[in-house]
Amino acid sequence: MATTAVQIPGSSDGVPLRIKLQRVERRRKLRAFALVLPLLLFVFITFVMPIGRMMFDAIHDDTLLVLMPRTTVALSVWDGKDLPDERVYAALAGDLKQAWAQKTAGKIGERMNYELAGTASQVKSSARNASTLSAGPYKAAMIEISPIWGQHEVWSLLKRGRSSYTAFYLLRSVDFQYGSDSQIVASPPENAIFRDIFLRTLGISIGVTAATLLLGFPLAYVLAILPPRTSNLLMMGILMSFFTSVLVRTTAWVVLLQDHGVINETLMTLHILSQPAELIFNRFGTVLAMTHIQLPFTLLPIYSVMKSISPNHVRAARSLGAGPFYAFWKVYFPQTLPGIAAGCLLTFILCLGYYITPALVGGPGDMMVSNFVATYTNEQLNWGMASALGAILLTATLLLYFVFNKLVGVDRIKMG
């Protein structure tokens, strides 16, 4: 069969039509990119850059390298077996003199105190006394000024300070630390708290997710089968919670759950209780308040998926002889799984970062990772530990999301 090539005619200016179409398509893409460019810049500046800086601060600390340059250079040839020689102590005295003059001895002591508790005051006093030294021998003089300069682990710490990067904050966040010879060892039991905190955060998040699912699924089902007018009215009542801030809703629970709050007073008036029950500043109050706040986040995806399920499916199953529960469990429930997955994943991830609610209605044993991040950021000004805890929490969240994607599949999630 004979074929005839179709020739695209050129325009009056001699430019082929194909080239003109490509130019138009390119201009259209550039206009579309220009429209989303402000959003991309906003996300990059407010989301990507802070997270990137947090991840960087978790492994970067050049305090000792910058403030003690002579000592860190002199320690490059130290074999790490015995105490350093006189040359290293002379460099230490020179750095401490400079630190005292520039008022940076406090920063050096603070950095060393992160790894060796009690060294901050010793470093400051050493800098003050070292400023009076005019000649050697410096080794005996520095050890006489403070005995910490005769400790092997102090010099191991200073030698690790030769690098701008450190794994100390990440190790400390999982209850490990450096030993006297810079080997990685487990933290002492009195300092090993962070693994329990991470497990506590995961446990509370799982508990709240399960509670919102148990409460949200039946409510979503009722809303899905009610007439639209009644369903919309009830849905407005649920969405009303979004019109108030999390702080206000948490404070309301403080009023309700306290010893002489509405709940305890009502139960004692009805003679159900003889004395106030402990409903607040414990795990019960934390989970209850978080469940109330997170309930709409689990309910709405499930409700949206239920509204898309045709009632004819269950009717067909019933007409074929299936009982009410069997038709629900085998026909209706599997179709709601994408909504359940979306709601539970959203609630679980949000719970991992909760801060206000555990701080107001929880007890000392209910503090989550976010509370410790806030403490290190606002009170102790230890940005390395705050960044390391945040980095581990972010990594755990991404890992859970990866596992969820492998087991369930993100493409099966439906938000409505």
Short mmCIF file of C-alpha atoms in Angstrom, two decimals:
data_model
loop_
_atom_site.label_atom_id
_atom_site.label_comp_id
_atom_site.label_asym_id
_atom_site.label_seq_id
_atom_site.Cartn_x
_atom_site.Cartn_y
_atom_site.Cartn_z
CA MET A 1 0.00 0.00 0.00
CA ALA A 2 1.44 3.32 -0.99
CA THR A 3 1.96 5.92 1.72
CA THR A 4 2.20 9.66 1.35
CA ALA A 5 4.27 11.82 3.68
CA VAL A 6 2.35 14.72 5.18
CA GLN A 7 4.35 17.92 5.05
CA ILE A 8 3.77 20.54 7.71
CA PRO A 9 3.46 23.82 5.95
CA GLY A 10 5.69 26.72 7.04
CA SER A 11 4.38 30.11 8.12
CA SER A 12 4.67 33.33 6.28
CA ASP A 13 7.88 34.29 8.19
CA GLY A 14 9.61 31.08 7.14
CA VAL A 15 9.66 29.43 10.64
CA PRO A 16 8.32 25.85 10.56
CA LEU A 17 5.06 25.29 12.38
CA ARG A 18 6.66 22.57 14.52
CA ILE A 19 9.21 25.04 15.88
CA LYS A 20 6.46 27.54 16.61
CA LEU A 21 4.47 24.92 18.52
CA GLN A 22 7.53 24.02 20.59
CA ARG A 23 8.07 27.69 21.46
CA VAL A 24 4.45 28.07 22.53
CA GLU A 25 4.68 24.93 24.67
CA ARG A 26 7.92 26.18 26.26
CA ARG A 27 6.37 29.56 27.11
CA ARG A 28 3.37 27.77 28.62
CA LYS A 29 5.62 25.66 30.85
CA LEU A 30 7.61 28.72 31.93
CA ARG A 31 4.41 30.56 32.89
CA ALA A 32 3.24 27.52 34.88
CA PHE A 33 6.61 27.30 36.64
CA ALA A 34 6.50 31.04 37.43
CA LEU A 35 3.10 30.57 39.06
CA VAL A 36 4.32 27.82 41.41
CA LEU A 37 7.74 29.41 42.01
CA PRO A 38 6.60 31.44 45.09
CA LEU A 39 5.22 28.27 46.65
CA LEU A 40 8.42 26.35 45.91
CA LEU A 41 10.52 29.13 47.46
CA PHE A 42 8.25 29.26 50.50
CA VAL A 43 8.51 25.48 51.02
CA PHE A 44 12.27 25.54 50.48
CA ILE A 45 12.89 28.42 52.90
CA THR A 46 10.47 27.40 55.64
CA PHE A 47 10.68 23.60 55.41
CA VAL A 48 13.67 22.23 53.50
CA MET A 49 16.31 24.65 54.80
CA PRO A 50 15.42 24.32 58.52
CA ILE A 51 15.32 20.53 58.28
CA GLY A 52 18.60 20.48 56.39
CA ARG A 53 20.18 22.74 59.01
CA MET A 54 18.82 20.53 61.77
CA MET A 55 20.32 17.42 60.17
CA PHE A 56 23.63 19.26 59.74
CA ASP A 57 23.75 20.50 63.35
CA ALA A 58 23.19 16.95 64.57
CA ILE A 59 26.68 15.99 63.37
CA HIS A 60 28.53 19.35 63.22
CA ASP A 61 30.24 21.08 66.13
CA ASP A 62 33.49 22.98 65.60
CA THR A 63 33.60 24.73 68.99
CA LEU A 64 36.84 23.12 70.15
CA LEU A 65 38.43 23.33 66.71
CA VAL A 66 37.78 27.08 66.48
CA LEU A 67 38.40 28.13 70.09
CA MET A 68 41.37 25.84 70.83
CA PRO A 69 43.35 25.84 67.55
CA ARG A 70 46.83 25.36 69.09
CA THR A 71 45.76 22.44 71.28
CA THR A 72 43.91 20.58 68.53
CA VAL A 73 46.87 20.94 66.16
CA ALA A 74 49.35 19.80 68.83
CA LEU A 75 47.18 16.76 69.63
CA SER A 76 47.40 15.54 66.01
CA VAL A 77 50.64 13.70 66.86
CA TRP A 78 49.49 12.40 70.26
CA ASP A 79 49.32 8.58 70.29
CA GLY A 80 46.48 8.56 72.84
CA LYS A 81 48.22 6.20 75.28
CA ASP A 82 49.72 8.29 78.08
CA LEU A 83 49.20 11.97 78.85
CA PRO A 84 50.38 14.40 76.14
CA ASP A 85 53.84 15.91 76.33
CA GLU A 86 54.92 19.39 77.41
CA ARG A 87 54.37 20.86 73.94
CA VAL A 88 50.63 20.05 74.05
CA TYR A 89 50.28 21.54 77.55
CA ALA A 90 52.01 24.71 76.35
CA ALA A 91 49.48 24.92 73.51
CA LEU A 92 46.66 24.36 76.02
CA ALA A 93 47.94 27.20 78.22
CA GLY A 94 48.14 29.47 75.18
CA ASP A 95 44.58 28.66 74.09
CA LEU A 96 43.19 29.16 77.60
CA LYS A 97 44.99 32.52 77.91
CA GLN A 98 43.42 33.61 74.64
CA ALA A 99 40.01 32.26 75.68
CA TRP A 100 40.18 34.19 78.96
CA ALA A 101 41.12 37.37 77.12
CA GLN A 102 38.37 36.92 74.51
CA LYS A 103 35.81 35.71 77.08
CA THR A 104 35.26 32.39 75.24
CA ALA A 105 36.32 30.08 78.08
CA GLY A 106 32.66 29.58 78.96
CA LYS A 107 31.88 28.21 75.49
CA ILE A 108 34.81 25.78 75.71
CA GLY A 109 33.71 24.61 79.14
CA GLU A 110 30.10 24.28 78.00
CA ARG A 111 31.09 22.16 75.01
CA MET A 112 33.30 19.89 77.14
CA ASN A 113 30.61 19.67 79.80
CA TYR A 114 28.23 18.08 77.25
CA GLU A 115 30.48 14.99 77.20
CA LEU A 116 32.15 15.19 80.62
CA ALA A 117 29.87 16.56 83.31
CA GLY A 118 31.49 18.93 85.79
CA THR A 119 34.24 20.22 83.50
CA ALA A 120 32.64 23.60 82.71
CA SER A 121 33.65 25.30 85.97
CA GLN A 122 37.09 23.66 85.87
CA VAL A 123 37.77 25.03 82.39
CA LYS A 124 36.77 28.56 83.42
CA SER A 125 38.97 28.51 86.52
CA SER A 126 41.83 27.02 84.49
CA ALA A 127 41.55 29.80 81.93
CA ARG A 128 41.62 32.43 84.67
CA ASN A 129 44.69 30.89 86.35
CA ALA A 130 46.45 30.10 83.05
CA SER A 131 46.31 33.78 82.14
CA THR A 132 48.84 34.42 84.96
CA LEU A 133 51.36 31.84 83.66
CA SER A 134 54.32 33.46 81.93
CA ALA A 135 56.67 30.49 81.38
CA GLY A 136 56.81 26.69 81.58
CA PRO A 137 56.92 23.98 82.48
CA TYR A 138 53.20 24.01 81.68
CA LYS A 139 52.32 20.34 82.24
CA ALA A 140 52.84 20.34 85.98
CA ALA A 141 51.40 23.85 86.28
CA MET A 142 48.16 23.03 84.42
CA ILE A 143 47.62 19.80 86.39
CA GLU A 144 48.19 21.76 89.59
CA ILE A 145 45.64 24.38 88.46
CA SER A 146 43.01 21.71 87.79
CA PRO A 147 43.26 17.91 88.05
CA ILE A 148 41.07 17.45 84.94
CA TRP A 149 44.17 18.14 82.79
CA GLY A 150 45.70 14.98 84.20
CA GLN A 151 42.73 12.86 83.12
CA HIS A 152 43.11 10.78 79.96
CA GLU A 153 39.45 11.09 78.93
CA VAL A 154 39.71 14.90 78.85
CA TRP A 155 42.52 14.71 76.33
CA SER A 156 40.63 12.11 74.29
CA LEU A 157 37.75 14.59 74.15
CA LEU A 158 40.03 17.41 73.00
CA LYS A 159 41.56 15.15 70.35
CA ARG A 160 38.10 14.34 68.98
CA GLY A 161 37.61 18.11 68.76
CA ARG A 162 40.13 18.23 65.90
CA SER A 163 37.23 17.44 63.56
CA SER A 164 34.30 19.72 62.86
CA TYR A 165 32.03 16.69 62.78
CA THR A 166 31.07 14.54 65.74
CA ALA A 167 28.79 11.59 66.34
CA PHE A 168 28.44 12.44 70.04
CA TYR A 169 24.97 13.98 69.81
CA LEU A 170 23.53 11.08 67.79
CA LEU A 171 25.18 8.54 70.11
CA ARG A 172 23.86 10.37 73.18
CA SER A 173 20.37 10.36 71.66
CA VAL A 174 20.35 6.56 71.62
CA ASP A 175 22.06 6.17 75.04
CA PHE A 176 25.61 5.64 73.86
CA GLN A 177 28.69 7.78 74.44
CA TYR A 178 32.46 7.88 73.97
CA GLY A 179 34.65 6.05 76.49
CA SER A 180 37.99 7.19 77.90
CA ASP A 181 39.80 5.95 74.76
CA SER A 182 37.14 7.34 72.36
CA GLN A 183 35.54 3.92 71.99
CA ILE A 184 31.74 3.78 71.82
CA VAL A 185 30.19 2.45 75.04
CA ALA A 186 26.71 2.38 76.55
CA SER A 187 25.71 5.34 78.69
CA PRO A 188 25.51 4.78 82.46
CA PRO A 189 22.03 3.68 83.60
CA GLU A 190 21.38 7.04 85.32
CA ASN A 191 21.94 8.84 81.99
CA ALA A 192 20.30 6.28 79.66
CA ILE A 193 16.90 7.92 79.20
CA PHE A 194 16.42 8.56 75.51
CA ARG A 195 15.56 5.05 74.31
CA ASP A 196 12.74 4.97 76.86
CA ILE A 197 11.60 8.38 75.64
CA PHE A 198 11.48 7.22 72.01
CA LEU A 199 9.61 4.03 73.01
CA ARG A 200 7.21 6.13 75.10
CA THR A 201 6.59 8.46 72.15
CA LEU A 202 5.90 5.51 69.85
CA GLY A 203 3.63 3.87 72.45
CA ILE A 204 1.54 7.00 73.04
CA SER A 205 1.27 7.61 69.28
CA ILE A 206 0.12 4.03 68.65
CA GLY A 207 -2.36 4.21 71.53
CA VAL A 208 -3.88 7.47 70.33
CA THR A 209 -4.07 6.16 66.75
CA ALA A 210 -5.85 3.01 67.91
CA ALA A 211 -8.27 5.03 70.09
CA THR A 212 -9.16 7.42 67.26
CA LEU A 213 -9.74 4.46 64.94
CA LEU A 214 -12.03 2.70 67.42
CA LEU A 215 -14.03 5.89 67.97
CA GLY A 216 -13.83 7.29 64.46
CA PHE A 217 -14.75 4.24 62.39
CA PRO A 218 -18.28 3.70 63.83
CA LEU A 219 -18.94 7.45 63.77
CA ALA A 220 -17.82 7.69 60.15
CA TYR A 221 -20.04 4.76 59.26
CA VAL A 222 -23.07 6.39 60.88
CA LEU A 223 -22.36 9.67 59.09
CA ALA A 224 -21.99 7.84 55.78
CA ILE A 225 -25.39 6.10 55.98
CA LEU A 226 -27.40 9.00 57.42
CA PRO A 227 -29.44 11.27 55.14
CA PRO A 228 -27.28 14.09 53.73
CA ARG A 229 -29.06 16.81 55.72
CA THR A 230 -28.50 15.11 59.08
CA SER A 231 -25.02 13.96 58.12
CA ASN A 232 -23.91 17.47 57.12
CA LEU A 233 -25.27 18.88 60.37
CA LEU A 234 -23.31 16.37 62.45
CA MET A 235 -20.22 16.89 60.30
CA MET A 236 -20.34 20.61 61.10
CA GLY A 237 -20.23 19.70 64.78
CA ILE A 238 -17.10 17.65 64.16
CA LEU A 239 -15.44 20.36 62.09
CA MET A 240 -16.17 22.95 64.79
CA SER A 241 -13.14 21.63 66.66
CA PHE A 242 -10.92 22.98 63.88
CA PHE A 243 -12.17 26.50 64.64
CA THR A 244 -10.37 26.51 68.01
CA SER A 245 -6.65 26.14 68.60
CA VAL A 246 -4.99 23.08 70.09
CA LEU A 247 -4.00 25.15 73.13
CA VAL A 248 -7.63 26.09 73.84
CA ARG A 249 -8.84 22.51 73.46
CA THR A 250 -6.06 21.22 75.73
CA THR A 251 -6.82 23.88 78.35
CA ALA A 252 -10.47 22.78 78.26
CA TRP A 253 -9.36 19.27 79.21
CA VAL A 254 -7.35 20.72 82.11
CA VAL A 255 -10.58 22.31 83.39
CA LEU A 256 -12.54 19.08 82.95
CA LEU A 257 -10.03 16.60 84.35
CA GLN A 258 -8.60 18.37 87.39
CA ASP A 259 -9.34 17.08 90.89
CA HIS A 260 -12.20 19.52 91.41
CA GLY A 261 -13.16 19.71 87.75
CA VAL A 262 -16.48 19.04 86.12
CA ILE A 263 -16.00 15.26 85.76
CA ASN A 264 -14.79 14.57 89.30
CA GLU A 265 -17.40 16.86 90.86
CA THR A 266 -20.19 15.19 88.87
CA LEU A 267 -19.05 11.67 89.80
CA MET A 268 -18.77 12.58 93.49
CA THR A 269 -22.18 14.30 93.42
CA LEU A 270 -23.69 11.10 92.02
CA HIS A 271 -21.84 9.15 94.78
CA ILE A 272 -20.00 7.11 92.18
CA LEU A 273 -16.67 8.27 93.65
CA SER A 274 -15.88 9.12 97.27
CA GLN A 275 -12.75 11.11 96.38
CA PRO A 276 -11.43 12.72 93.18
CA ALA A 277 -9.95 10.33 90.65
CA GLU A 278 -6.52 11.08 89.18
CA LEU A 279 -7.55 12.00 85.65
CA ILE A 280 -4.86 14.55 84.78
CA PHE A 281 -1.06 14.84 84.83
CA ASN A 282 -0.76 11.18 83.92
CA ARG A 283 -0.85 8.92 80.83
CA PHE A 284 -4.65 8.68 80.86
CA GLY A 285 -5.10 12.45 80.58
CA THR A 286 -2.45 12.68 77.84
CA VAL A 287 -4.00 9.97 75.66
CA LEU A 288 -7.55 11.25 76.26
CA ALA A 289 -6.76 14.84 75.26
CA MET A 290 -4.68 13.78 72.25
CA THR A 291 -7.44 11.41 71.12
CA HIS A 292 -9.97 14.25 71.20
CA ILE A 293 -7.68 16.51 69.16
CA GLN A 294 -6.71 13.84 66.62
CA LEU A 295 -10.14 12.26 66.15
CA PRO A 296 -11.15 14.42 63.12
CA PHE A 297 -7.86 13.63 61.36
CA THR A 298 -8.67 9.90 61.48
CA LEU A 299 -12.40 10.24 60.91
CA LEU A 300 -12.45 12.46 57.82
CA PRO A 301 -10.45 10.19 55.43
CA ILE A 302 -12.50 7.16 56.52
CA TYR A 303 -15.75 9.07 56.06
CA SER A 304 -14.72 10.29 52.60
CA VAL A 305 -13.93 6.74 51.47
CA MET A 306 -17.18 5.38 52.95
CA LYS A 307 -19.21 7.98 51.07
CA SER A 308 -17.73 6.69 47.80
CA ILE A 309 -18.78 3.06 48.48
CA SER A 310 -22.00 2.13 46.71
CA PRO A 311 -24.65 0.61 49.02
CA ASN A 312 -25.52 -1.76 46.18
CA HIS A 313 -22.43 -3.82 47.02
CA VAL A 314 -23.78 -4.83 50.44
CA ARG A 315 -27.29 -5.27 49.04
CA ALA A 316 -25.92 -7.63 46.39
CA ALA A 317 -24.10 -9.65 49.06
CA ARG A 318 -27.26 -9.84 51.20
CA SER A 319 -29.32 -10.91 48.18
CA LEU A 320 -26.86 -13.75 47.61
CA GLY A 321 -27.42 -15.06 51.14
CA ALA A 322 -24.73 -13.32 53.21
CA GLY A 323 -25.65 -12.32 56.76
CA PRO A 324 -25.41 -8.66 57.89
CA PHE A 325 -22.04 -9.05 59.60
CA TYR A 326 -20.59 -11.27 56.87
CA ALA A 327 -21.64 -8.81 54.15
CA PHE A 328 -20.15 -5.93 56.14
CA TRP A 329 -16.90 -7.70 56.95
CA LYS A 330 -16.26 -9.31 53.55
CA VAL A 331 -17.70 -6.67 51.21
CA TYR A 332 -17.90 -3.28 52.93
CA PHE A 333 -14.93 -3.23 55.33
CA PRO A 334 -12.19 -4.09 52.78
CA GLN A 335 -13.27 -1.10 50.70
CA THR A 336 -12.69 1.21 53.67
CA LEU A 337 -9.07 0.12 54.21
CA PRO A 338 -7.56 2.92 52.06
CA GLY A 339 -9.34 5.50 54.24
CA ILE A 340 -8.31 3.71 57.44
CA ALA A 341 -4.70 3.62 56.27
CA ALA A 342 -4.72 7.32 55.39
CA GLY A 343 -6.33 8.40 58.67
CA CYS A 344 -4.15 6.22 60.89
CA LEU A 345 -0.94 7.21 59.11
CA LEU A 346 -1.83 10.91 59.35
CA THR A 347 -2.73 10.68 63.03
CA PHE A 348 0.31 8.59 63.95
CA ILE A 349 2.76 10.96 62.27
CA LEU A 350 1.15 14.02 63.87
CA CYS A 351 1.25 12.36 67.30
CA LEU A 352 5.00 11.76 67.05
CA GLY A 353 5.59 15.50 67.18
CA TYR A 354 3.12 16.44 69.94
CA TYR A 355 4.38 19.01 72.41
CA ILE A 356 1.67 21.22 73.98
CA THR A 357 -0.79 18.55 75.10
CA PRO A 358 1.71 16.26 76.95
CA ALA A 359 3.25 19.37 78.55
CA LEU A 360 -0.11 20.59 79.93
CA VAL A 361 -2.02 17.44 80.85
CA GLY A 362 0.79 14.88 81.15
CA GLY A 363 3.01 14.03 84.07
CA PRO A 364 6.81 13.86 84.26
CA GLY A 365 6.67 10.32 82.89
CA ASP A 366 4.60 11.33 79.86
CA MET A 367 7.00 13.76 78.22
CA MET A 368 7.57 12.94 74.57
CA VAL A 369 10.57 13.58 72.33
CA SER A 370 9.30 17.03 71.35
CA ASN A 371 9.36 18.16 74.99
CA PHE A 372 13.05 17.31 75.25
CA VAL A 373 13.77 19.03 71.93
CA ALA A 374 12.13 22.17 73.35
CA THR A 375 14.10 21.86 76.60
CA TYR A 376 17.43 21.58 74.80
CA THR A 377 16.48 24.46 72.49
CA ASN A 378 14.95 26.96 74.93
CA GLU A 379 16.60 26.20 78.28
CA GLN A 380 19.94 24.47 77.80
CA LEU A 381 20.74 26.02 74.38
CA ASN A 382 22.21 22.66 73.33
CA TRP A 383 21.40 22.82 69.64
CA GLY A 384 23.39 19.66 68.91
CA MET A 385 21.22 17.45 71.16
CA ALA A 386 18.01 19.14 69.97
CA SER A 387 19.02 18.56 66.35
CA ALA A 388 20.06 14.97 66.99
CA LEU A 389 16.74 14.10 68.67
CA GLY A 390 14.84 15.78 65.86
CA ALA A 391 16.92 14.01 63.22
CA ILE A 392 16.30 10.60 64.80
CA LEU A 393 12.58 11.30 65.09
CA LEU A 394 12.46 12.38 61.44
CA THR A 395 14.42 9.31 60.36
CA ALA A 396 12.10 7.02 62.35
CA THR A 397 9.07 8.67 60.73
CA LEU A 398 10.50 8.25 57.23
CA LEU A 399 11.41 4.63 58.02
CA LEU A 400 7.86 3.89 59.20
CA TYR A 401 6.51 5.55 56.08
CA PHE A 402 8.83 3.41 53.95
CA VAL A 403 7.71 0.22 55.71
CA PHE A 404 4.07 1.29 55.35
CA ASN A 405 4.59 1.89 51.65
CA LYS A 406 6.15 -1.55 51.24
CA LEU A 407 3.46 -3.38 53.20
CA VAL A 408 0.33 -1.45 52.21
CA GLY A 409 1.30 0.84 49.36
CA VAL A 410 0.96 4.61 49.37
CA ASP A 411 -0.95 4.45 46.09
CA ARG A 412 -3.78 2.68 47.95
CA ILE A 413 -4.25 5.59 50.36
CA LYS A 414 -7.28 7.72 49.68
CA MET A 415 -7.94 11.02 51.40
CA GLY A 416 -11.38 11.26 49.89
#
